[in-house]
XYZ file of C-alpha atoms in Angstrom:
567
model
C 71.035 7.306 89.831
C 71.170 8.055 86.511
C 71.245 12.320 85.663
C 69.712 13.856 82.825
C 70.670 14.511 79.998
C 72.362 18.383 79.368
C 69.159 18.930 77.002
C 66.526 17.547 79.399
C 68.316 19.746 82.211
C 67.899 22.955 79.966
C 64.380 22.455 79.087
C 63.368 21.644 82.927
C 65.290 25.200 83.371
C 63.048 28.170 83.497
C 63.298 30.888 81.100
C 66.003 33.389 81.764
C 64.346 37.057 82.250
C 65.138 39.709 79.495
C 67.175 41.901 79.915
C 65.724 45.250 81.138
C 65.778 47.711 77.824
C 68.114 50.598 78.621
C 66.264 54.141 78.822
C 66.139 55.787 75.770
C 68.501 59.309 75.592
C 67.253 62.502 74.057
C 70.816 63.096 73.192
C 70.666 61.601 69.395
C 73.574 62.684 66.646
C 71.787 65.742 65.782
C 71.278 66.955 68.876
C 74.332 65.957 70.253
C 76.022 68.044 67.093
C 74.371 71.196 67.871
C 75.367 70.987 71.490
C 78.568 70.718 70.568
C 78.725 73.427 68.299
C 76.641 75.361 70.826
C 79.283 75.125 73.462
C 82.276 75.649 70.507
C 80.254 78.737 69.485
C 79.880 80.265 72.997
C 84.015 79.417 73.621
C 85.269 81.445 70.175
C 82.582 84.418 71.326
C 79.779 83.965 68.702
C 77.483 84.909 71.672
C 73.971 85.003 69.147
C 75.093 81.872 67.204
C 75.928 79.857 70.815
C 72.505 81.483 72.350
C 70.032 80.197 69.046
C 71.600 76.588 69.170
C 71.518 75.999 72.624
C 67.529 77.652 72.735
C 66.721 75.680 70.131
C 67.665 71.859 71.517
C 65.973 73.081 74.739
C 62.877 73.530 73.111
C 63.493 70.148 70.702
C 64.031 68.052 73.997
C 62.003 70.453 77.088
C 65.271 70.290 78.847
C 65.136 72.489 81.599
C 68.963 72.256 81.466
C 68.906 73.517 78.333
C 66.909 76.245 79.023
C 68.739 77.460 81.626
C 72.004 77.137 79.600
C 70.494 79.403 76.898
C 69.416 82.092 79.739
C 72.965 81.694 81.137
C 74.377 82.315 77.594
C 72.241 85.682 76.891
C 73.542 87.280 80.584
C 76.509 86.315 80.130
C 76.601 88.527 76.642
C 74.259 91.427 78.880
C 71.697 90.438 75.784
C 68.454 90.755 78.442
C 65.910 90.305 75.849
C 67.338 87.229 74.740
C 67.927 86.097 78.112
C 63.748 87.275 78.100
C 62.789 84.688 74.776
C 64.680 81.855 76.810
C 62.652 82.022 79.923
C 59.433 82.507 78.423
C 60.037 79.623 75.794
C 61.040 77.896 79.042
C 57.890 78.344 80.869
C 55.771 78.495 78.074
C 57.306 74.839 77.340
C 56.588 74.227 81.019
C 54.279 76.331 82.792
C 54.520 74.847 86.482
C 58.647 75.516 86.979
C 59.023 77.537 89.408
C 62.700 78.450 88.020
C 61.043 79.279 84.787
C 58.821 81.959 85.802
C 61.410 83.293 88.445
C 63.464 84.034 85.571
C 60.887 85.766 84.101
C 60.247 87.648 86.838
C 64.223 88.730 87.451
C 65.012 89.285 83.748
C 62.071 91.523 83.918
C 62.982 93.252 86.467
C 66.739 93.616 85.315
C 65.389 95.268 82.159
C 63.586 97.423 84.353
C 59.873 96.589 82.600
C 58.432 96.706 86.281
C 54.761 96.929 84.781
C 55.454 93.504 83.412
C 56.210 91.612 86.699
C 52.729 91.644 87.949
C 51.849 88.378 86.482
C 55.071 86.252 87.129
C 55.132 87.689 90.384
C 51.566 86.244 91.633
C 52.830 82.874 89.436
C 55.712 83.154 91.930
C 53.647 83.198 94.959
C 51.221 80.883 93.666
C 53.442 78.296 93.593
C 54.625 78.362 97.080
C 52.890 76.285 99.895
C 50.567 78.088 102.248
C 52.543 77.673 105.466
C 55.539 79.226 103.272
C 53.431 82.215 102.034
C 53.539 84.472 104.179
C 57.604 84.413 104.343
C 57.418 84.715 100.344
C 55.159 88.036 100.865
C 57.366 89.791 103.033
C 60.931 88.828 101.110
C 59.266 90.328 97.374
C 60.553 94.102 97.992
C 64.078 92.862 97.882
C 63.177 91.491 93.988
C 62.573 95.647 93.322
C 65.558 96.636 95.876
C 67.265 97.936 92.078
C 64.228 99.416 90.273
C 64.414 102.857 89.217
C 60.640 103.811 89.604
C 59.627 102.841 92.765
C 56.096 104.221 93.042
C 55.568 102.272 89.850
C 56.622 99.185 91.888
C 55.127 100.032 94.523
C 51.601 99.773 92.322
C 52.583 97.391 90.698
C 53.097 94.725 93.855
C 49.661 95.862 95.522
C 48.417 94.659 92.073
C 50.233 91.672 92.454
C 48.954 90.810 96.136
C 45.024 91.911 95.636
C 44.227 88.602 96.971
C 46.670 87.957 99.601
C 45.559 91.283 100.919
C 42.148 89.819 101.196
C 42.754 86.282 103.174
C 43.189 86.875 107.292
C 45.750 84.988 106.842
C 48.117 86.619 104.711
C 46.619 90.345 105.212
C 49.023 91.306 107.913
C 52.142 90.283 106.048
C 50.700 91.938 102.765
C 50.134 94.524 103.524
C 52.705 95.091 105.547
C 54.535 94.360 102.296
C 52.763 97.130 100.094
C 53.667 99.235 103.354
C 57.656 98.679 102.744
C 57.060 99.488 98.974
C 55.130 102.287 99.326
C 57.781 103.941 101.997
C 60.561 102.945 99.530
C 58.847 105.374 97.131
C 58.849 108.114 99.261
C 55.250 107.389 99.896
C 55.072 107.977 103.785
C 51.287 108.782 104.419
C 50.676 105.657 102.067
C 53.324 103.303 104.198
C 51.629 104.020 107.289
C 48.144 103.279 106.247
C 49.512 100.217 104.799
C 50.437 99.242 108.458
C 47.159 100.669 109.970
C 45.399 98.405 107.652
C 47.714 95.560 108.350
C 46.910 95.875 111.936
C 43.478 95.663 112.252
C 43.146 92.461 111.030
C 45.322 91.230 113.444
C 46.586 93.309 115.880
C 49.269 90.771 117.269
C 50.780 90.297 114.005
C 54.349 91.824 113.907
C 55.087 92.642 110.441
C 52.819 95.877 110.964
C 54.692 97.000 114.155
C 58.206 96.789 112.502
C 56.368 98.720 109.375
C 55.905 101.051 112.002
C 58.933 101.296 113.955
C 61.086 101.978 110.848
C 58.867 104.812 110.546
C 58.844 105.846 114.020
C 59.546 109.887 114.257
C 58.361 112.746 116.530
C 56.387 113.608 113.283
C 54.620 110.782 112.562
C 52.907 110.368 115.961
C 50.677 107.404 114.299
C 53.175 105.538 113.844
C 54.255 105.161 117.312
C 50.640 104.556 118.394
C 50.764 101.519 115.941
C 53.506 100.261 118.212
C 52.262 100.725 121.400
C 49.029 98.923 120.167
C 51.057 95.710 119.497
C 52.946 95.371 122.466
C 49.968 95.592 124.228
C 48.766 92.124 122.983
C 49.205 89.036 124.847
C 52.810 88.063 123.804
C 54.952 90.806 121.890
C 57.653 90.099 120.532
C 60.527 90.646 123.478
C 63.364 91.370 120.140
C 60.749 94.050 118.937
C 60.293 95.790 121.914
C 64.210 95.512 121.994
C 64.099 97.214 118.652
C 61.511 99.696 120.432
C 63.741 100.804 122.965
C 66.743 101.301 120.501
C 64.464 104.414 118.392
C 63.706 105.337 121.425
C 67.023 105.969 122.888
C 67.820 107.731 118.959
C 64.573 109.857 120.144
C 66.210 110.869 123.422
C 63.255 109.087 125.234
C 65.675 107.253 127.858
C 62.626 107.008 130.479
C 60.441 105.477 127.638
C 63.324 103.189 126.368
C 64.294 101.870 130.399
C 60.807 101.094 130.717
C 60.918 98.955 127.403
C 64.065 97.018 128.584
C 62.906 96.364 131.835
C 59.582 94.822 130.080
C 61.958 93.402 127.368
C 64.190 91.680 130.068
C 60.838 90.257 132.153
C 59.468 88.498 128.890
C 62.718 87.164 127.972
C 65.314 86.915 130.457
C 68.041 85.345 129.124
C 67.668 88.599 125.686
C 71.240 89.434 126.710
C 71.388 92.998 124.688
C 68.574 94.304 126.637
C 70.806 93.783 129.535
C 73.622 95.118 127.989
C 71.535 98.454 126.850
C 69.578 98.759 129.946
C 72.744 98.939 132.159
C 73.990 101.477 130.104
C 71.222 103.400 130.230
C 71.036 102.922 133.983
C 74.511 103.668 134.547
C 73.462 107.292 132.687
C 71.276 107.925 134.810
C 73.193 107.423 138.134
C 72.165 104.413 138.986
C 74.675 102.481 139.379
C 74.127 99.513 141.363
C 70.896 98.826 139.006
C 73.419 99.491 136.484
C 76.267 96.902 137.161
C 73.713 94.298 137.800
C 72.407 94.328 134.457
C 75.638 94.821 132.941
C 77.513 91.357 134.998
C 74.114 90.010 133.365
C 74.554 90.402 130.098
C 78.647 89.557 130.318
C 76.939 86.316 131.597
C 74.521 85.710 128.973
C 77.089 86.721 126.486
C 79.021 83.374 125.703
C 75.780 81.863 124.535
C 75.511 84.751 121.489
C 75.882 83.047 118.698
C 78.076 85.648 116.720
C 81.200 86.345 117.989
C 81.678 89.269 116.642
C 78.874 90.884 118.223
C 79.379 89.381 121.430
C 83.166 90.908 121.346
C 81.988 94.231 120.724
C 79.064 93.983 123.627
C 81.653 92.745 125.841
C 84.153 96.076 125.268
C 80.778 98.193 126.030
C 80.207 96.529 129.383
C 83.766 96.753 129.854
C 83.754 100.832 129.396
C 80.393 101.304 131.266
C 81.580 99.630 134.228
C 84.847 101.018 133.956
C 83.376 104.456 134.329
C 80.511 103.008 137.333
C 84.135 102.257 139.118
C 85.503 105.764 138.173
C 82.781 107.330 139.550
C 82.991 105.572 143.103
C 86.540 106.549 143.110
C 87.651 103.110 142.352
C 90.389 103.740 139.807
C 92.286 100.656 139.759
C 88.978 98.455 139.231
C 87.918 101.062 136.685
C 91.493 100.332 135.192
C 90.989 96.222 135.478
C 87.281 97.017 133.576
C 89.500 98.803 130.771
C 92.097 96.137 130.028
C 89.863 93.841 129.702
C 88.616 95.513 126.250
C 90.926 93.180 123.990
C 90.153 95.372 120.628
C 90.198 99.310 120.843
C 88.347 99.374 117.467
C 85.401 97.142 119.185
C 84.971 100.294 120.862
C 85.935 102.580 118.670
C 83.579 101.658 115.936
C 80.377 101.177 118.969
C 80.728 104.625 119.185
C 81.516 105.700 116.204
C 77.788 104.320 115.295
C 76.086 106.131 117.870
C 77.808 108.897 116.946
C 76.730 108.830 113.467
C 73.353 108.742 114.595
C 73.826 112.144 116.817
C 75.343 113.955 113.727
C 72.473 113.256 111.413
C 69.818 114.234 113.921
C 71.931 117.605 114.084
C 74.103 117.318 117.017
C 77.087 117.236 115.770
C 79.218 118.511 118.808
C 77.697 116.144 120.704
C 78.756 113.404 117.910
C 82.077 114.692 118.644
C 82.542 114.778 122.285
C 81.026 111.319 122.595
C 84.193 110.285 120.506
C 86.631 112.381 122.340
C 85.353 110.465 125.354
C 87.025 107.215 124.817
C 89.745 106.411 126.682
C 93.555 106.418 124.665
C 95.476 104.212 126.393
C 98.440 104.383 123.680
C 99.188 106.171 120.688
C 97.863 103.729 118.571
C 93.930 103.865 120.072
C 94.742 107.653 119.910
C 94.827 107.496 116.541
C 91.568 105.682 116.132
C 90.012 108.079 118.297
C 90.776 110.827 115.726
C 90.155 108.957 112.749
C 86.933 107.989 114.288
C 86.180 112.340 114.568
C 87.738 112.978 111.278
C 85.247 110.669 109.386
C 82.513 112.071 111.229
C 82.987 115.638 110.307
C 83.788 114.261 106.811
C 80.187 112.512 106.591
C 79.160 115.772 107.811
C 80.748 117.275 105.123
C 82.741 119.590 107.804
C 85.543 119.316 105.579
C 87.498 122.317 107.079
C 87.079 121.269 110.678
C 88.252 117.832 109.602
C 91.221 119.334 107.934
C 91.835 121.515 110.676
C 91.706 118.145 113.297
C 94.608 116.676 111.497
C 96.618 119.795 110.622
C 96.573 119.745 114.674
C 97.746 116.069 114.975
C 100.304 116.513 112.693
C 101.928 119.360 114.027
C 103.081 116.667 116.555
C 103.292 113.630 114.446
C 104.446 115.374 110.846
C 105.525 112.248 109.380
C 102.367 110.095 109.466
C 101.763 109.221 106.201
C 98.253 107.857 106.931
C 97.099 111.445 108.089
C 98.842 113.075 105.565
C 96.669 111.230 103.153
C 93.666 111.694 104.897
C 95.219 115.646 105.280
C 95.471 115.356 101.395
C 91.891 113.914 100.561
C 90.410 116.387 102.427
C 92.056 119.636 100.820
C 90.868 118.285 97.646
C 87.234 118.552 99.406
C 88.163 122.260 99.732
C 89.470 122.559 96.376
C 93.058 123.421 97.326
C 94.523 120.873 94.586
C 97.887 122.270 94.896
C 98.335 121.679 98.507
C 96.665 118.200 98.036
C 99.740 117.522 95.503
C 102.174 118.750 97.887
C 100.971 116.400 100.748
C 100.626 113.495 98.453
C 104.463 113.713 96.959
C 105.084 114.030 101.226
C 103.825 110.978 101.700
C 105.414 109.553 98.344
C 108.865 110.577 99.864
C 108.178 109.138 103.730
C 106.825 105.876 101.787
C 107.490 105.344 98.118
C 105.553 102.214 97.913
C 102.037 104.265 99.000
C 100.259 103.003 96.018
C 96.944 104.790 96.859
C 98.882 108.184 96.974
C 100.538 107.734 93.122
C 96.400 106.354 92.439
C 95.105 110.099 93.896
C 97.846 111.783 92.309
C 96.976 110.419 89.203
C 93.602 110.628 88.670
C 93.545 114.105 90.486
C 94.911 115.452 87.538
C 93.267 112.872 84.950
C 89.954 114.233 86.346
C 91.270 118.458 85.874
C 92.174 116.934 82.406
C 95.720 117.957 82.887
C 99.271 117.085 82.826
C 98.065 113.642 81.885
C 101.103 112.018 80.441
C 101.988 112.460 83.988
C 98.344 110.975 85.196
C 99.446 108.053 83.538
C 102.352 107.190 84.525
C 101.687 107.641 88.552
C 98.749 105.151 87.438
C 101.070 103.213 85.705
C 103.261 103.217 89.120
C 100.069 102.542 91.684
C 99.498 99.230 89.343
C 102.901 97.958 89.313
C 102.796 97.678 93.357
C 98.888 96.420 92.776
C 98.114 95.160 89.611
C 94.787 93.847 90.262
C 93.445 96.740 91.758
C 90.241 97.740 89.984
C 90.126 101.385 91.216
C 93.384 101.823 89.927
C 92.379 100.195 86.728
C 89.684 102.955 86.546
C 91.794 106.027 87.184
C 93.722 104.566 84.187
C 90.533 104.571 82.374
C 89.436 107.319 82.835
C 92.859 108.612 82.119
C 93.107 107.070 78.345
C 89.442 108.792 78.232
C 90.735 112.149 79.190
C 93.167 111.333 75.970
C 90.739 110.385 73.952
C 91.300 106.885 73.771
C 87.896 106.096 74.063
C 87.822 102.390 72.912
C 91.021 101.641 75.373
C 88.916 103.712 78.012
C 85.859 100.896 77.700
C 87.845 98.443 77.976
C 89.912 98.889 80.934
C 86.503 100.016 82.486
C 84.715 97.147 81.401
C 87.546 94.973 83.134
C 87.540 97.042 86.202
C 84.172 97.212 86.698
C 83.640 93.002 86.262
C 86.160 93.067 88.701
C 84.397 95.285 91.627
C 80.990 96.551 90.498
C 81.233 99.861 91.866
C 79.184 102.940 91.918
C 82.595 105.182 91.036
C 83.526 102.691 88.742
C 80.047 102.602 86.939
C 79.806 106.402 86.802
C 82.541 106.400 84.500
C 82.217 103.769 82.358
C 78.849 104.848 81.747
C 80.280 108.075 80.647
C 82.572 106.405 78.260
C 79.998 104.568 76.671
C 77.249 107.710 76.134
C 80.115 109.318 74.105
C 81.042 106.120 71.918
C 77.029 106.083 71.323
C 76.407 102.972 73.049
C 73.675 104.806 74.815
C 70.984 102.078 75.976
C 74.650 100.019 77.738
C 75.359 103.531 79.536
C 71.832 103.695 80.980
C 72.311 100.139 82.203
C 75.402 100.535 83.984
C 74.499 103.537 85.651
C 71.159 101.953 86.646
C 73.619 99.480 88.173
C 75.454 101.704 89.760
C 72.502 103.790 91.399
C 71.355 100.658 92.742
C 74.825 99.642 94.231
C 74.935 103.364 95.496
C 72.479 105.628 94.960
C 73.854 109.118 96.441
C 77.553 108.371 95.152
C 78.636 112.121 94.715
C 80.391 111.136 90.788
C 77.598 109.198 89.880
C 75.179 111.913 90.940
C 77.105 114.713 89.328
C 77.980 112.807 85.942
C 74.114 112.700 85.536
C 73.680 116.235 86.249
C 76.409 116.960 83.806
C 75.037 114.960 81.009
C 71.550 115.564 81.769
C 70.650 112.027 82.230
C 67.565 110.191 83.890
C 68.642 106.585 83.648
């Protein structure tokens, strides 16, 4: 056989395919430069030189990327307008990104132009798929959780949802939306007409009931009507009528809220806090075979509760409530058993500490208290919960004396608890008797010398009389060397170098402190430090901040009073 020859072979060969031509890149020498010195310029702190570069190749290549990097930049420098001109470039570039007008709709809303947000915010919804909708409705009054005029918002979202509050569909949920806005404004006729209106399109739909049930008070009789209404459809909600019979029980309707739980329990037998709440209820009410049966119910539904922590503190409830059935049929050693089985005293400590909150805002406040003083001590340390427990109570309540008073009592038999004599000395500075608050403090500085909080009050006790502040400073200067990256001790040293009129070192420190834990306290002052170096427009902001974070924060509230200010 003769083979052919090496030329014949290639030419009998077929072609070789081309190699497939590599994608093009944006990223040319130019742009690759200005990246670069984008990134250099954002590293030495040339935040406007860093911001323009970086904004610029996003809108040279559309780069969402980019565009985000430039938005990143601006917050990063608290420049919100900037921040503003990226995301609108960004959408403008690209008018069907979702992340593009949701950054509109933030940075809006961060700069507090709520009137502004009506467009992005129907974009937003817009965008989402119907069977999503209705979810998107209901989460938009945590986007204006922060803003500062909420009827405005309020407005300004029914604006937003004029067609959503038109559709079957998504009527319920909108308007059950406007409902939450308007009531977050203060607006409580307007809230519950939103729900009324809500409702009769759909009268099983749920997001009117809870509307209602957060509004749910002996004077707004409506509002429980709205309620009733829905559970009288076809298939209510068991974990609403659950939440039914909990504002009940705040109500003192304990018939009303048994009657709930039973139905509760029916529609959903394996609900295992209905069991838990209806035995404890029945147990109340001297019934306590009913009582124990629903109670070994729920401590056998319990396991299957997802969160543990929840389940641990249900557990210690059943535990007490069956404890005292047993007491009460003069079985004291199984009421004992029931007792040790409570693994965490503060499980139960804190249960009732709740409900006992709840009594003391309605007004019955020595019924708070004996609710408290009716958990069992089994040691001196559950003790001790047991009167911290009371002690913040009648703090909340602003009983400062009585809370004093409760102490003064324990530690007539304890003297050298340094934990009460801090709480001792927090509380005479309630009642404006500094001096004694400075005598209990250097007590608990000589039983424990590394008490850093006590050198912190000490400290800025006097930084905030504006005296003896060499002093200030230098128990601040103490507190940080046993925590140095405390940011409330940071800001009583703040606020101490602002007492001195070091206002520059005062901003900074506070800056620092507040990046570290943005704090309501923390904000209040800084704020303060700012109006006075002129840097008016950055005060406003951080104490917009810090309303938001907490809006009845006693400093906050009375360094606005003070200055006169309506951030």
């Amino acid at each position: 056989m003769t083979l052919p020859s090496a030329q014949a072979q290639t030419a009998a060969r077929p072609a070789a395919a081309e190699p497939p031509t590599p994608p093009q890149s944006a990223l040319d020498a130019d742009l690759f430069y200005r990246l670069l010195l984008g990134e250099i310029s954002a590293r030495s702190g040339e935040a406007n030189e860093a911001f323009a570069l970086i904004l610029d190749s996003a809108r040279t290549t559309g780069d969402p990327r980019l565009y985000e990097r430039a938005i990143a930049l601006a917050l990063q420098a608290r420049d919100g307008d900037s921040a503003l001109i990226a995301a609108r470039a960004w959408r403008a570039a690209d008018p069907q990104s979702r992340d593009a007008n949701r950054y509109v709709l933030q940075i809006l809303l961060a700069l507090n132009r709520v009137a502004d947000t009506v467009e992005p915010l129907r974009n937003e919804l817009a965008a989402v798929p119907a069977p999503e909708r209705p979810f998107a409705i209901a989460s938009v009054p945590r986007y204006y959780a922060r803003v500062s005029d909420r009827r405005l918002a309020a407005r300004v979202v029914e604006q937003a949802l004029v067609d959503e509050l038109r559709v079957p569909a998504t009527a319920p949920t909108a308007w059950t939306t406007v409902g939450r806005m308007r009531m977050a404004a203060g607006d409580l006729p307007g809230a519950l007409e939103a729900a009324r209106r809500g409702q009769a399109g759909d009268p099983s739909a749920e997001g009117p009931a809870l509307l209602a049930l957060e509004m749910l008070d002996p004077k707004v009789p409506e509002a429980d009507a709205l309620i009733q209404r829905y559970l009288s459809t076809d298939k209510p909600l068991p974990e609403l009528r659950l939440g039914y019979a909990r504002a009940l029980i705040d109500l003192q309707r304990y018939a009303e809220a048994t009657t709930q739980l039973q139905a509760a329990t029916a529609d959903k037998p394996d609900l295992a806090e209905a069991w838990l709440i209806l035995g404890t209820l029945q147990a109340q009410d001297n019934k306590a075979d009913a009582g124990e049966a629903a109670l070994q119910r729920y401590l056998a539904l319990a396991p299957q509760q997802v969160n543990a922590d929840e389940r641990r503190r249900g557990q210690a409830q059943a535990y007490l409530v069956l404890s005292q059935i047993a007491e009460k049929r003069g079985d004291l050693a199984g009421a004992e058993t029931w007792l040790a089985r409570i693994e965490n005293a503060q499980d139960l400590i804190g249960l009732r500490a709740r409900r006992a909150s709840i009594l003391a805002r309605q007004g019955r406040l020595e019924e708070a208290r004996a609710l408290i003083r009716s958990l069992p001590a089994r040691n001196a340390a559950e003790a001790k919960l047991r009167l911290s427990a009371e002690v913040q109570l009648l703090r909340d309540a602003k009983q400062y004396q009585a809370a004093y008073d409760l102490l003064a009592d324990a530690l007539s038999r304890t003297p050298d608890d340094t934990d009460l004599l801090y709480d001792q000395a927090m509380l005479a500075e309630k009642l404006d008797s500094l001096s004694e608050m400075e005598r209990l403090l250097r007590r608990v500085l000589d039983l424990k010398p590394d008490a850093h909080h006590a050198y912190n009050a000490l400290g800025y006790s006097l930084a905030d009389r504006n005296v003896r502040l060499d002093e200030a400073r230098a128990f601040i200067n103490k507190a940080l060397e046993f925590a140095p990256n405390d940011p409330f001790i940071s800001d009583s040293l703040g606020w101490v170098e602002f007492r001195a009129g070091n206002r520059t070192e005062a901003a900074r420190i506070l800056e620092r402190a507040y990046r570290a834990r943005p704090d309501a306290e923390i904000a209040a002052h800084l704020g303060e430090v700012l109006w006075t170096l002129g840097q008016r427009e950055r005060a406003m902001t951080i104490w917009r901040e810090g309303l938001g974070l907490a809006a009845d924060n006693e400093t906050l509230q009375e360094t606005l009073r003070r200055l006169r200010v309506r951030p």
